[in-house]
Coordinates of C-alpha atoms in Angstrom, one line a residue:
M4 CA 31.0 -14.5 -37.1
K5 CA 29.6 -12.3 -39.7
A6 CA 26.0 -13.1 -38.8
W7 CA 26.9 -12.4 -35.1
Q8 CA 28.1 -9.0 -36.1
G9 CA 25.0 -8.4 -38.2
I10 CA 22.8 -9.2 -35.1
K11 CA 24.9 -7.2 -32.8
W12 CA 24.7 -4.0 -34.8
L13 CA 20.9 -4.5 -35.3
L14 CA 20.6 -4.6 -31.7
L15 CA 22.6 -1.2 -31.5
A16 CA 20.2 0.3 -34.1
A17 CA 17.4 -0.6 -32.0
L18 CA 19.0 1.0 -29.0
L19 CA 19.8 4.2 -30.8
V20 CA 16.3 4.6 -32.2
G21 CA 14.9 4.4 -28.7
A22 CA 17.7 6.9 -27.3
A23 CA 16.7 9.5 -29.8
G24 CA 13.2 9.7 -28.5
G25 CA 14.4 10.9 -25.2
A26 CA 16.5 10.1 -22.3
G27 CA 15.4 9.1 -18.8
G28 CA 17.7 8.9 -15.7
P29 CA 19.3 5.5 -14.7
K30 CA 17.1 3.6 -12.3
T31 CA 17.5 0.2 -10.7
A32 CA 15.1 -2.6 -11.7
E33 CA 13.2 -2.3 -8.5
A34 CA 12.7 1.3 -9.0
A35 CA 11.6 0.6 -12.7
G36 CA 9.2 -2.2 -11.6
V37 CA 8.8 -5.4 -9.9
I38 CA 10.5 -7.6 -12.5
R39 CA 14.6 -7.7 -12.5
I40 CA 16.9 -9.0 -15.3
F41 CA 20.1 -11.2 -14.8
M42 CA 23.0 -12.0 -17.4
D43 CA 24.7 -15.1 -16.3
G44 CA 24.1 -14.5 -12.8
E45 CA 24.7 -11.0 -12.7
E46 CA 21.9 -8.3 -12.3
L47 CA 21.6 -5.7 -15.0
V48 CA 20.5 -2.4 -14.3
S49 CA 17.3 -1.6 -16.2
D50 CA 15.9 1.6 -17.0
V51 CA 12.1 0.3 -17.8
A52 CA 10.9 -2.9 -16.3
P53 CA 9.9 -5.6 -18.7
Y54 CA 6.3 -5.7 -19.7
V55 CA 3.8 -7.8 -22.0
V56 CA 2.1 -6.3 -25.4
P57 CA -1.0 -8.4 -25.0
K58 CA -2.3 -7.9 -28.6
A59 CA 1.3 -9.1 -29.9
N60 CA 1.5 -11.7 -27.0
V61 CA 5.3 -10.5 -26.9
T62 CA 7.4 -9.9 -23.6
M63 CA 9.3 -6.6 -24.3
V64 CA 12.6 -6.1 -22.5
P65 CA 14.9 -3.0 -22.3
L66 CA 17.4 -3.6 -24.9
A67 CA 20.1 -1.3 -23.3
V68 CA 20.7 -4.0 -20.4
I69 CA 22.2 -6.3 -23.0
S70 CA 23.7 -3.8 -25.5
R71 CA 26.4 -2.0 -23.9
G72 CA 29.8 -1.9 -25.1
M73 CA 29.1 -2.0 -28.9
G74 CA 30.6 0.6 -31.4
A75 CA 30.1 1.5 -34.9
N76 CA 30.0 4.1 -37.5
V77 CA 26.5 5.6 -36.9
S78 CA 24.3 8.2 -38.4
W79 CA 20.6 9.5 -37.6
D80 CA 18.1 10.8 -39.7
G81 CA 15.7 13.0 -37.8
P82 CA 13.0 13.6 -40.2
S83 CA 12.6 9.7 -40.9
K84 CA 13.6 8.9 -37.5
T85 CA 16.0 6.1 -39.1
V86 CA 19.3 5.0 -37.8
T87 CA 22.1 3.8 -40.2
I88 CA 24.9 1.8 -38.9
I89 CA 28.1 0.7 -41.2
D90 CA 30.4 -1.7 -39.9
G91 CA 32.6 -3.0 -42.5
P92 CA 30.7 -4.4 -45.2
S93 CA 27.4 -4.6 -43.0
V94 CA 24.9 -1.8 -43.4
I95 CA 21.9 -2.0 -41.2
T96 CA 18.9 0.3 -40.9
M97 CA 16.1 0.6 -38.5
A98 CA 13.1 2.8 -38.3
S99 CA 11.5 3.8 -35.0
G100 CA 8.2 1.8 -34.6
A101 CA 9.0 -0.5 -37.1
K102 CA 8.4 -4.3 -36.9
S103 CA 11.7 -5.2 -39.1
A104 CA 14.9 -4.0 -39.8
F105 CA 17.1 -4.2 -42.9
V106 CA 20.5 -5.8 -42.8
N107 CA 22.3 -5.3 -46.1
G108 CA 18.9 -4.8 -47.7
A109 CA 17.6 -8.1 -46.3
E110 CA 14.4 -7.7 -44.1
V111 CA 14.7 -9.1 -40.6
V112 CA 11.3 -9.6 -38.9
L113 CA 11.4 -8.5 -35.3
G114 CA 8.0 -10.2 -34.3
A115 CA 6.7 -7.1 -32.6
S116 CA 7.5 -3.3 -33.3
V117 CA 10.3 -1.5 -31.3
Q118 CA 9.0 0.6 -28.7
A119 CA 9.9 3.4 -26.4
R120 CA 9.4 3.6 -22.9
G121 CA 10.6 6.3 -20.5
G122 CA 13.1 7.4 -23.2
R123 CA 14.7 3.8 -23.6
I124 CA 13.9 1.0 -26.5
M125 CA 12.1 -2.0 -25.8
V126 CA 12.6 -5.2 -28.0
P127 CA 11.1 -8.6 -27.9
L128 CA 12.5 -11.1 -25.5
R129 CA 11.6 -13.8 -28.0
F130 CA 14.0 -12.2 -30.5
V131 CA 16.7 -11.9 -28.1
G132 CA 16.3 -15.5 -27.0
E133 CA 16.2 -16.8 -30.7
Q134 CA 18.8 -14.5 -32.3
L135 CA 21.4 -14.5 -29.5
G136 CA 21.0 -18.2 -28.6
L137 CA 20.3 -17.3 -24.8
T138 CA 18.5 -19.5 -22.4
V139 CA 15.6 -17.6 -20.8
V140 CA 14.5 -18.7 -17.5
W141 CA 11.5 -17.0 -15.3
N142 CA 11.5 -17.1 -11.6
A143 CA 8.0 -16.3 -10.5
V144 CA 9.1 -16.1 -6.7
D145 CA 11.6 -13.6 -7.3
A146 CA 10.0 -11.9 -10.3
T147 CA 13.2 -12.2 -12.4
I148 CA 14.1 -13.0 -16.0
A149 CA 17.5 -14.6 -16.3
L150 CA 19.5 -14.7 -19.5
Q151 CA 22.2 -17.3 -19.7
N152 CA 24.7 -17.3 -22.6
G153 CA 25.1 -21.1 -22.6
A154 CA 26.2 -21.3 -18.7
S155 CA 24.7 -23.2 -15.9
G156 CA 24.3 -22.2 -12.4
N157 CA 21.7 -20.2 -10.7
P158 CA 20.2 -17.7 -13.1
S159 CA 18.1 -16.0 -10.9
G160 CA 20.7 -14.0 -9.0
G161 CA 20.4 -15.6 -5.7
G162 CA 16.6 -16.4 -5.5
T163 CA 15.6 -19.7 -4.4
G164 CA 12.8 -22.0 -5.7
G165 CA 10.0 -21.4 -8.4
T166 CA 12.7 -21.0 -11.1
G167 CA 11.6 -22.6 -14.4
S168 CA 11.4 -21.8 -18.2
P169 CA 8.6 -19.7 -19.4
P170 CA 5.9 -21.6 -21.4
G171 CA 7.1 -21.9 -25.1
T172 CA 11.0 -22.2 -24.2
D173 CA 12.9 -25.2 -25.1
S174 CA 13.6 -26.0 -21.3
G175 CA 17.2 -24.5 -21.0
Q176 CA 18.2 -25.4 -24.8
G177 CA 18.5 -21.7 -25.6
G178 CA 16.4 -19.8 -28.6
G179 CA 12.7 -20.9 -29.3
P180 CA 9.6 -18.5 -28.3
V181 CA 9.7 -16.7 -25.1
T182 CA 6.8 -15.7 -23.2
L183 CA 6.3 -14.5 -19.5
P184 CA 4.0 -16.8 -17.6
G185 CA 0.4 -16.2 -18.2
T186 CA 1.0 -14.4 -21.5
G187 CA 1.0 -17.4 -23.9
A188 CA -0.3 -20.8 -24.6
G189 CA 0.1 -21.7 -21.0
N190 CA -2.5 -19.1 -20.1
D191 CA -1.3 -19.7 -16.3
T192 CA -1.5 -17.8 -13.2
L193 CA -0.3 -14.3 -14.3
N194 CA -2.7 -14.7 -17.4
G195 CA -1.6 -11.6 -19.4
L196 CA -3.0 -8.1 -18.7
R197 CA -4.0 -7.3 -15.2
G198 CA -5.7 -3.9 -14.9
A199 CA -7.6 -1.7 -12.7
W200 CA -10.3 0.8 -13.4
I201 CA -9.2 4.3 -12.1
S202 CA -12.5 6.3 -11.8
T203 CA -12.3 10.2 -11.8
V204 CA -16.0 11.0 -11.9
Y205 CA -17.3 12.2 -8.5
N206 CA -13.4 11.8 -7.3
L207 CA -14.2 8.3 -6.8
D208 CA -10.6 6.7 -7.2
W209 CA -8.4 9.8 -7.9
P210 CA -7.9 12.5 -7.4
T211 CA -9.3 13.3 -4.0
K212 CA -11.6 16.2 -3.5
A213 CA -9.3 17.7 -0.8
S214 CA -6.5 17.8 -3.6
A215 CA -8.4 20.2 -5.5
G216 CA -6.2 22.8 -7.3
K217 CA -3.2 21.3 -5.5
A218 CA -1.1 19.9 -8.4
E219 CA 1.6 18.4 -6.1
Q220 CA -0.6 16.5 -3.7
Q221 CA -2.5 15.3 -6.8
K222 CA 0.7 13.9 -8.3
Q223 CA 1.6 12.2 -4.9
E224 CA -1.7 10.6 -4.6
F225 CA -1.3 9.2 -8.2
L226 CA 2.2 7.8 -7.5
T227 CA 0.7 6.2 -4.3
L228 CA -2.0 4.6 -6.0
L229 CA 0.5 3.3 -8.7
G230 CA 2.7 1.9 -6.3
E231 CA -0.1 0.0 -4.5
L232 CA -1.7 -1.3 -7.6
Q233 CA 1.6 -2.7 -8.9
A234 CA 2.3 -4.2 -5.3
M235 CA -0.7 -6.4 -5.9
G236 CA 0.3 -7.4 -9.3
M237 CA -1.5 -5.0 -11.5
N238 CA 0.4 -4.3 -14.9
A239 CA -1.9 -1.8 -16.5
V240 CA -4.3 1.1 -15.3
F241 CA -7.6 2.2 -17.1
V242 CA -7.9 5.8 -16.2
Q243 CA -11.2 7.8 -16.7
V244 CA -9.9 10.9 -18.7
R245 CA -13.3 11.9 -19.9
P246 CA -16.1 11.4 -17.0
A247 CA -18.6 13.7 -18.1
G248 CA -18.0 15.8 -21.4
D249 CA -15.1 17.1 -19.7
A250 CA -11.1 16.4 -19.9
F251 CA -8.0 15.5 -17.7
Y252 CA -5.8 17.2 -20.4
P253 CA -5.6 20.5 -22.3
S254 CA -8.3 20.0 -24.9
T255 CA -9.7 22.2 -27.8
L256 CA -12.9 20.2 -27.7
A257 CA -13.9 20.1 -23.9
P258 CA -13.4 21.9 -20.7
W259 CA -10.9 21.1 -17.8
S260 CA -12.7 18.5 -15.5
E261 CA -14.2 19.6 -12.2
A262 CA -12.5 16.9 -10.3
L263 CA -9.1 18.5 -10.9
S264 CA -10.0 22.1 -9.3
G265 CA -13.6 21.8 -7.9
K266 CA -14.8 23.9 -10.7
Q267 CA -15.1 22.8 -14.4
G268 CA -13.0 24.6 -16.9
T269 CA -10.4 25.7 -14.4
A270 CA -6.9 24.7 -15.8
P271 CA -4.4 23.1 -13.4
N272 CA -0.8 24.1 -13.7
Y273 CA 0.3 20.7 -15.1
D274 CA -1.0 18.1 -17.7
P275 CA -2.3 15.5 -15.7
L276 CA -2.4 13.0 -18.6
A277 CA 1.0 13.5 -19.5
F278 CA 2.2 13.1 -15.9
M279 CA 0.2 10.0 -15.3
I280 CA 1.3 8.4 -18.7
E281 CA 5.1 9.1 -18.1
E282 CA 4.7 7.7 -14.3
T283 CA 2.8 4.6 -15.3
H284 CA 5.5 3.9 -18.1
K285 CA 8.5 4.3 -15.8
R286 CA 6.9 1.4 -13.9
G287 CA 6.8 -0.7 -17.1
M288 CA 2.9 -0.6 -16.5
E289 CA 0.4 0.2 -19.6
F290 CA -1.8 3.3 -19.5
H291 CA -5.3 3.1 -21.1
A292 CA -7.2 6.4 -21.7
W293 CA -10.9 5.5 -20.6
F294 CA -13.6 7.4 -22.2
N295 CA -17.3 7.7 -20.8
P296 CA -18.5 8.4 -24.6
F297 CA -21.9 10.0 -24.4
R298 CA -22.5 11.0 -21.1
A299 CA -22.5 14.8 -20.9
S300 CA -23.1 15.7 -17.6
V301 CA -24.1 14.0 -14.3
N302 CA -26.8 16.3 -13.6
T303 CA -29.0 19.0 -15.3
K304 CA -27.3 21.9 -13.7
L305 CA -26.1 23.8 -16.7
D306 CA -25.0 26.9 -14.3
N307 CA -22.1 24.6 -13.3
L308 CA -20.8 23.6 -16.6
A309 CA -18.0 25.7 -18.5
D310 CA -19.0 28.0 -21.5
N311 CA -17.2 25.3 -23.9
H312 CA -18.9 22.5 -22.5
V313 CA -20.8 20.4 -25.4
A314 CA -24.2 21.0 -23.7
K315 CA -23.8 24.6 -23.9
L316 CA -22.5 24.9 -27.2
H317 CA -24.8 22.3 -28.9
P318 CA -27.8 22.0 -26.7
E319 CA -29.7 20.6 -29.7
W320 CA -27.3 17.2 -29.4
I321 CA -28.3 17.0 -25.6
V322 CA -31.1 14.4 -24.3
N323 CA -31.8 14.6 -20.6
A324 CA -32.5 11.1 -19.4
G325 CA -33.4 10.5 -15.9
G326 CA -31.6 13.6 -14.6
I327 CA -28.4 12.8 -16.7
L328 CA -27.5 14.5 -19.8
Y329 CA -26.6 12.6 -22.9
V330 CA -25.1 13.5 -26.2
N331 CA -27.5 12.1 -28.6
P332 CA -25.9 9.1 -30.6
G333 CA -28.4 9.3 -33.3
I334 CA -27.2 12.7 -34.7
P335 CA -24.2 12.0 -37.0
E336 CA -22.5 15.2 -36.1
A337 CA -22.7 14.6 -32.3
R338 CA -21.3 11.0 -33.0
Q339 CA -18.4 12.8 -35.0
H340 CA -17.8 15.2 -32.0
I341 CA -17.1 12.4 -29.6
V342 CA -14.7 10.6 -32.2
D343 CA -12.7 13.8 -32.5
V344 CA -12.5 13.9 -28.9
I345 CA -11.1 10.6 -28.6
A346 CA -8.7 11.0 -31.6
E347 CA -7.3 14.0 -30.0
V348 CA -6.1 12.0 -27.2
A349 CA -5.0 9.0 -29.4
N350 CA -3.0 11.0 -31.6
G351 CA -1.5 13.5 -29.0
Y352 CA -0.4 11.0 -26.2
D353 CA 1.5 7.9 -25.7
V354 CA -1.4 5.9 -24.5
D355 CA -1.3 2.0 -24.8
G356 CA -5.1 2.0 -25.6
V357 CA -8.3 3.6 -26.0
H358 CA -11.1 2.3 -23.7
L359 CA -14.8 2.8 -23.7
D360 CA -17.4 2.0 -20.9
D361 CA -21.0 1.2 -21.4
Y362 CA -22.4 4.4 -21.5
F363 CA -24.3 4.2 -24.9
Y364 CA -27.9 4.5 -24.6
P365 CA -29.6 4.5 -21.1
S366 CA -30.6 1.0 -20.0
S367 CA -33.8 2.2 -18.5
G368 CA -36.3 5.1 -18.9
T369 CA -37.4 7.3 -21.7
F370 CA -34.8 8.6 -24.1
A371 CA -36.2 11.5 -26.3
D372 CA -34.8 10.8 -29.7
D373 CA -38.1 10.7 -32.0
A374 CA -36.9 13.9 -33.8
A375 CA -33.4 12.2 -34.6
F376 CA -35.0 9.0 -35.5
A377 CA -37.1 10.8 -38.2
Q378 CA -34.2 13.1 -39.3
Y379 CA -31.4 10.8 -39.5
N380 CA -32.6 7.7 -40.8
P381 CA -31.5 7.1 -44.5
S382 CA -31.9 3.6 -44.5
G383 CA -35.6 3.8 -43.3
I384 CA -35.1 1.6 -40.3
K385 CA -38.5 0.8 -39.0
D386 CA -37.5 -0.4 -35.6
K387 CA -36.0 2.4 -33.5
G388 CA -34.0 -0.4 -31.3
D389 CA -32.3 -1.4 -34.7
W390 CA -31.9 2.2 -35.7
R391 CA -30.1 2.9 -32.4
R392 CA -27.9 -0.3 -32.6
E393 CA -26.8 0.8 -35.9
N394 CA -26.1 4.4 -34.6
I395 CA -23.8 2.7 -32.0
N396 CA -22.3 0.4 -34.6
A397 CA -21.3 3.3 -36.7
F398 CA -19.8 5.2 -33.8
V399 CA -17.8 2.1 -32.8
R400 CA -16.5 1.7 -36.5
Q401 CA -15.5 5.4 -36.6
V402 CA -13.4 5.3 -33.5
D403 CA -11.6 2.2 -34.6
A404 CA -10.8 3.8 -37.8
A405 CA -9.8 7.0 -36.1
V406 CA -7.7 5.5 -33.3
H407 CA -5.9 3.2 -35.9
A408 CA -5.4 5.6 -38.6
T409 CA -2.0 7.0 -37.3
K410 CA -1.4 4.4 -34.6
P411 CA -2.3 0.7 -36.0
D412 CA -1.0 -1.0 -33.1
M413 CA -2.8 1.0 -30.3
R414 CA -5.5 -1.3 -28.4
F415 CA -9.0 0.0 -28.7
G416 CA -11.5 -1.9 -26.6
I417 CA -14.8 -1.8 -25.2
S418 CA -16.1 -2.7 -21.6
P419 CA -19.9 -3.7 -22.3
F420 CA -22.6 -5.0 -19.9
G421 CA -21.7 -8.5 -19.0
V422 CA -24.9 -10.1 -20.8
W423 CA -25.3 -9.6 -24.4
R424 CA -28.8 -11.4 -24.5
N425 CA -30.6 -14.1 -22.6
K426 CA -31.1 -17.1 -24.3
A427 CA -34.8 -17.2 -23.8
V428 CA -35.0 -14.2 -26.0
D429 CA -32.3 -15.3 -28.5
A430 CA -31.2 -19.0 -28.8
S431 CA -27.6 -17.9 -29.3
G432 CA -27.5 -15.8 -26.2
S433 CA -26.1 -16.9 -22.7
D434 CA -28.0 -19.4 -20.4
T435 CA -29.0 -16.2 -18.3
K436 CA -32.0 -14.5 -16.8
A437 CA -30.5 -11.0 -16.8
G438 CA -33.0 -8.1 -16.4
V439 CA -30.8 -5.8 -18.4
T440 CA -28.9 -6.9 -21.4
A441 CA -26.3 -5.0 -23.6
Y442 CA -28.1 -5.6 -26.9
D443 CA -31.8 -4.9 -25.8
S444 CA -31.5 -2.5 -23.0
M445 CA -28.3 -0.4 -24.2
N446 CA -28.7 -0.9 -28.0
A447 CA -25.0 -2.2 -28.0
D448 CA -24.5 -5.0 -30.3
V449 CA -21.2 -6.4 -29.0
R450 CA -21.4 -9.7 -31.2
T451 CA -21.4 -7.4 -34.4
W452 CA -18.2 -5.5 -33.2
I453 CA -16.6 -8.6 -32.5
K454 CA -17.5 -10.3 -35.8
Q455 CA -16.6 -7.0 -37.9
G456 CA -13.1 -6.9 -35.9
W457 CA -13.9 -3.2 -34.9
V458 CA -12.6 -3.8 -31.5
D459 CA -9.3 -5.4 -30.3
Y460 CA -10.8 -6.6 -27.3
V461 CA -13.9 -6.6 -25.1
A462 CA -13.9 -6.4 -21.3
P463 CA -17.7 -7.5 -20.3
Q464 CA -18.4 -6.5 -16.8
L465 CA -19.1 -9.9 -15.3
Y466 CA -19.8 -8.5 -11.9
W467 CA -21.7 -11.6 -10.6
S468 CA -20.5 -14.5 -8.5
F469 CA -20.8 -18.2 -9.2
Q470 CA -23.9 -18.2 -7.1
T471 CA -25.8 -15.5 -8.9
S472 CA -28.8 -17.5 -10.2
A473 CA -29.9 -15.2 -13.0
A474 CA -26.3 -14.7 -14.4
P475 CA -23.7 -17.1 -12.9
Y476 CA -20.1 -16.1 -13.5
G477 CA -19.1 -19.4 -15.1
K478 CA -21.7 -19.7 -17.7
L479 CA -21.1 -16.2 -18.7
V480 CA -17.3 -16.7 -19.2
D481 CA -18.1 -19.8 -21.1
W482 CA -20.3 -17.8 -23.5
W483 CA -17.9 -14.8 -23.9
A484 CA -15.0 -17.1 -24.7
Q485 CA -17.1 -18.9 -27.4
E486 CA -18.1 -15.5 -28.6
V487 CA -14.6 -14.4 -29.3
R488 CA -13.0 -17.7 -30.4
G489 CA -11.4 -17.7 -33.8
T490 CA -12.0 -13.8 -34.3
G491 CA -8.9 -12.4 -33.3
V492 CA -10.6 -10.2 -30.8
D493 CA -9.3 -10.9 -27.2
L494 CA -11.4 -11.1 -24.2
Y495 CA -10.7 -9.6 -20.9
I496 CA -12.9 -10.3 -17.9
G497 CA -14.2 -7.3 -15.8
H498 CA -14.3 -8.2 -12.1
A499 CA -16.4 -7.0 -9.3
G500 CA -13.6 -5.9 -6.6
H501 CA -16.6 -3.5 -5.2
K502 CA -18.7 -6.3 -4.1
V503 CA -16.1 -8.4 -2.1
G504 CA -17.5 -8.3 1.4
G505 CA -21.1 -7.3 0.2
K506 CA -24.5 -9.1 1.0
E507 CA -24.8 -10.6 -2.3
A508 CA -24.6 -14.4 -2.7
G509 CA -21.1 -15.7 -3.1
W510 CA -19.2 -12.5 -2.1
Q511 CA -18.5 -13.2 1.7
S512 CA -15.0 -14.4 0.8
A513 CA -12.0 -12.9 -1.4
Q514 CA -11.5 -16.4 -2.5
E515 CA -14.8 -15.7 -5.0
I516 CA -12.2 -13.4 -7.0
I517 CA -9.3 -16.0 -6.9
D518 CA -12.0 -18.6 -8.1
Q519 CA -13.3 -16.7 -11.0
L520 CA -9.5 -15.9 -12.0
R521 CA -9.0 -19.6 -12.1
Y522 CA -11.9 -20.6 -14.0
S523 CA -11.3 -18.0 -16.8
A524 CA -7.6 -19.1 -17.0
Q525 CA -8.7 -22.2 -18.5
Y526 CA -9.7 -20.4 -21.7
A527 CA -7.0 -19.4 -24.1
E528 CA -9.3 -16.7 -25.4
V529 CA -9.2 -14.9 -22.0
K530 CA -6.2 -12.4 -22.2
G531 CA -6.4 -10.6 -19.1
N532 CA -8.5 -9.2 -16.1
L533 CA -9.7 -6.0 -15.1
F534 CA -10.9 -5.0 -11.6
F535 CA -13.4 -2.3 -10.7
S536 CA -12.4 -0.4 -9.2
A537 CA -9.1 1.0 -7.7
K538 CA -10.4 2.3 -4.5
D539 CA -12.0 -1.0 -3.8
L540 CA -9.0 -3.0 -4.2
R541 CA -7.1 -0.6 -2.0
K542 CA -9.7 -1.3 0.8
N543 CA -8.4 -4.8 1.0
P544 CA -11.7 -6.3 1.5
L545 CA -11.4 -9.7 3.4
G546 CA -7.9 -9.7 2.6
L547 CA -8.2 -9.5 -1.1
I548 CA -4.9 -7.9 -1.5
E549 CA -2.9 -10.8 -0.1
A550 CA -4.9 -13.3 -2.2
L551 CA -4.3 -11.6 -5.4
R552 CA -0.5 -11.2 -4.5
Q553 CA -0.5 -14.9 -4.0
Y554 CA -2.2 -15.9 -7.0
N555 CA 0.0 -13.6 -9.2
G556 CA 3.0 -15.4 -7.6
M557 CA 4.4 -12.4 -5.8
A558 CA 6.7 -12.7 -2.8
A559 CA 5.1 -12.0 0.4

């Protein structure tokens, strides 16, 4: 009985820590997300839908739904964000963001840090199952989590079919590890993170050009976009917040994006990034801030740039390569500027991750950096390619340190070009014949990033079908899975939603995407899948939406 009381007040402590971070209005499970929760057959009102923390491989659930009706002597210390609960002889303390609590001075490990979403606290479902002795059942058809306190019967609240224990449970025995389908060793259909890239450059995915300067229209467009993506089974969005040296948030280092108002530097009457994060989290989805690191401008028209744009403030950092302006990665001060831009968002916003695309050095043409090569080469590297790769390595290392300095649990990853090197050039490369490679063409040595642990995940852009002779999808997944194996770095696969229905070999059926998902699911190293891009998914080429919904186990 004393053990139960300790656990009970531990749960209450976590609840109070989350509540102190802000309050959100009550919502039903349907409003918060597609997954509902039941306790002994009775549906529980959920403020925020369950979600998966990919890095920790832990399913998080809203603690409030199982912690009502408790009472104790409670005190809250604002500066330290610590709650203390006294119940008879028991004293429990817990700090916001902590991975453990203390019961009478003894540490109790939670398995994953307590998190706040939408003003509510989220705790590991595994902890709930183990500590409270609950049976946890996942119903893929009805998208429900059923918690049973030793009782039998229909745990899904009336759902039929598809009910079973999630991988890692003890088949109704209570306790034991709990993982939603696709997020653990089973690596089944749902397969962890399911994200879509949302491009803002040229107003490709959001916002529309028609909404320029119209905050309410932009907000509604984003809400519609989120709803459509979630209905397909997506649980994460990767939104381009720095498309070309500009920003989708109030920044001290970059001007407002042209995509918001039609004119760079013109401020909207709201904070788009804060709005997007809040609405995404309300739905139990992850929000990743996507940065285009070294592209300064999509053209050379300086008159269209705001006065505080990097190309105007530091023209000595800029290289014109094929009509696109780049920030020169070979200049240390220029690299640090980009690091500071990223840190501004990582430290200032509740993003789930920081994401970089493959804009490092251009893959073709001339890049005029002879002067930088001579001036900023303290190690005396002879080969310019090696020097460029070292510049990018230094940048990735700096971003890793900056992102994790204050938020060690934040995800940092990069989406490189899908072929590292061809086997014909490097025996350890993939069995491909790509005309462009990340290592040789873009000076992106992804292998080093993985081995050094400078990234939490890599998301190679595998935009080829199984039938592509020069770079077949299957061979590339094989290679990347082997590359991350045993490193602790996760692998997300980037899929070409934009090619479905196109003329390239293998893309004449939406089944190509489904076959790719099934192929990659055989590898435990593959922790998720990303789709480029949102607008292409929304077009539903060849019935892709229905195929994804069926694959993701969603009700028709």
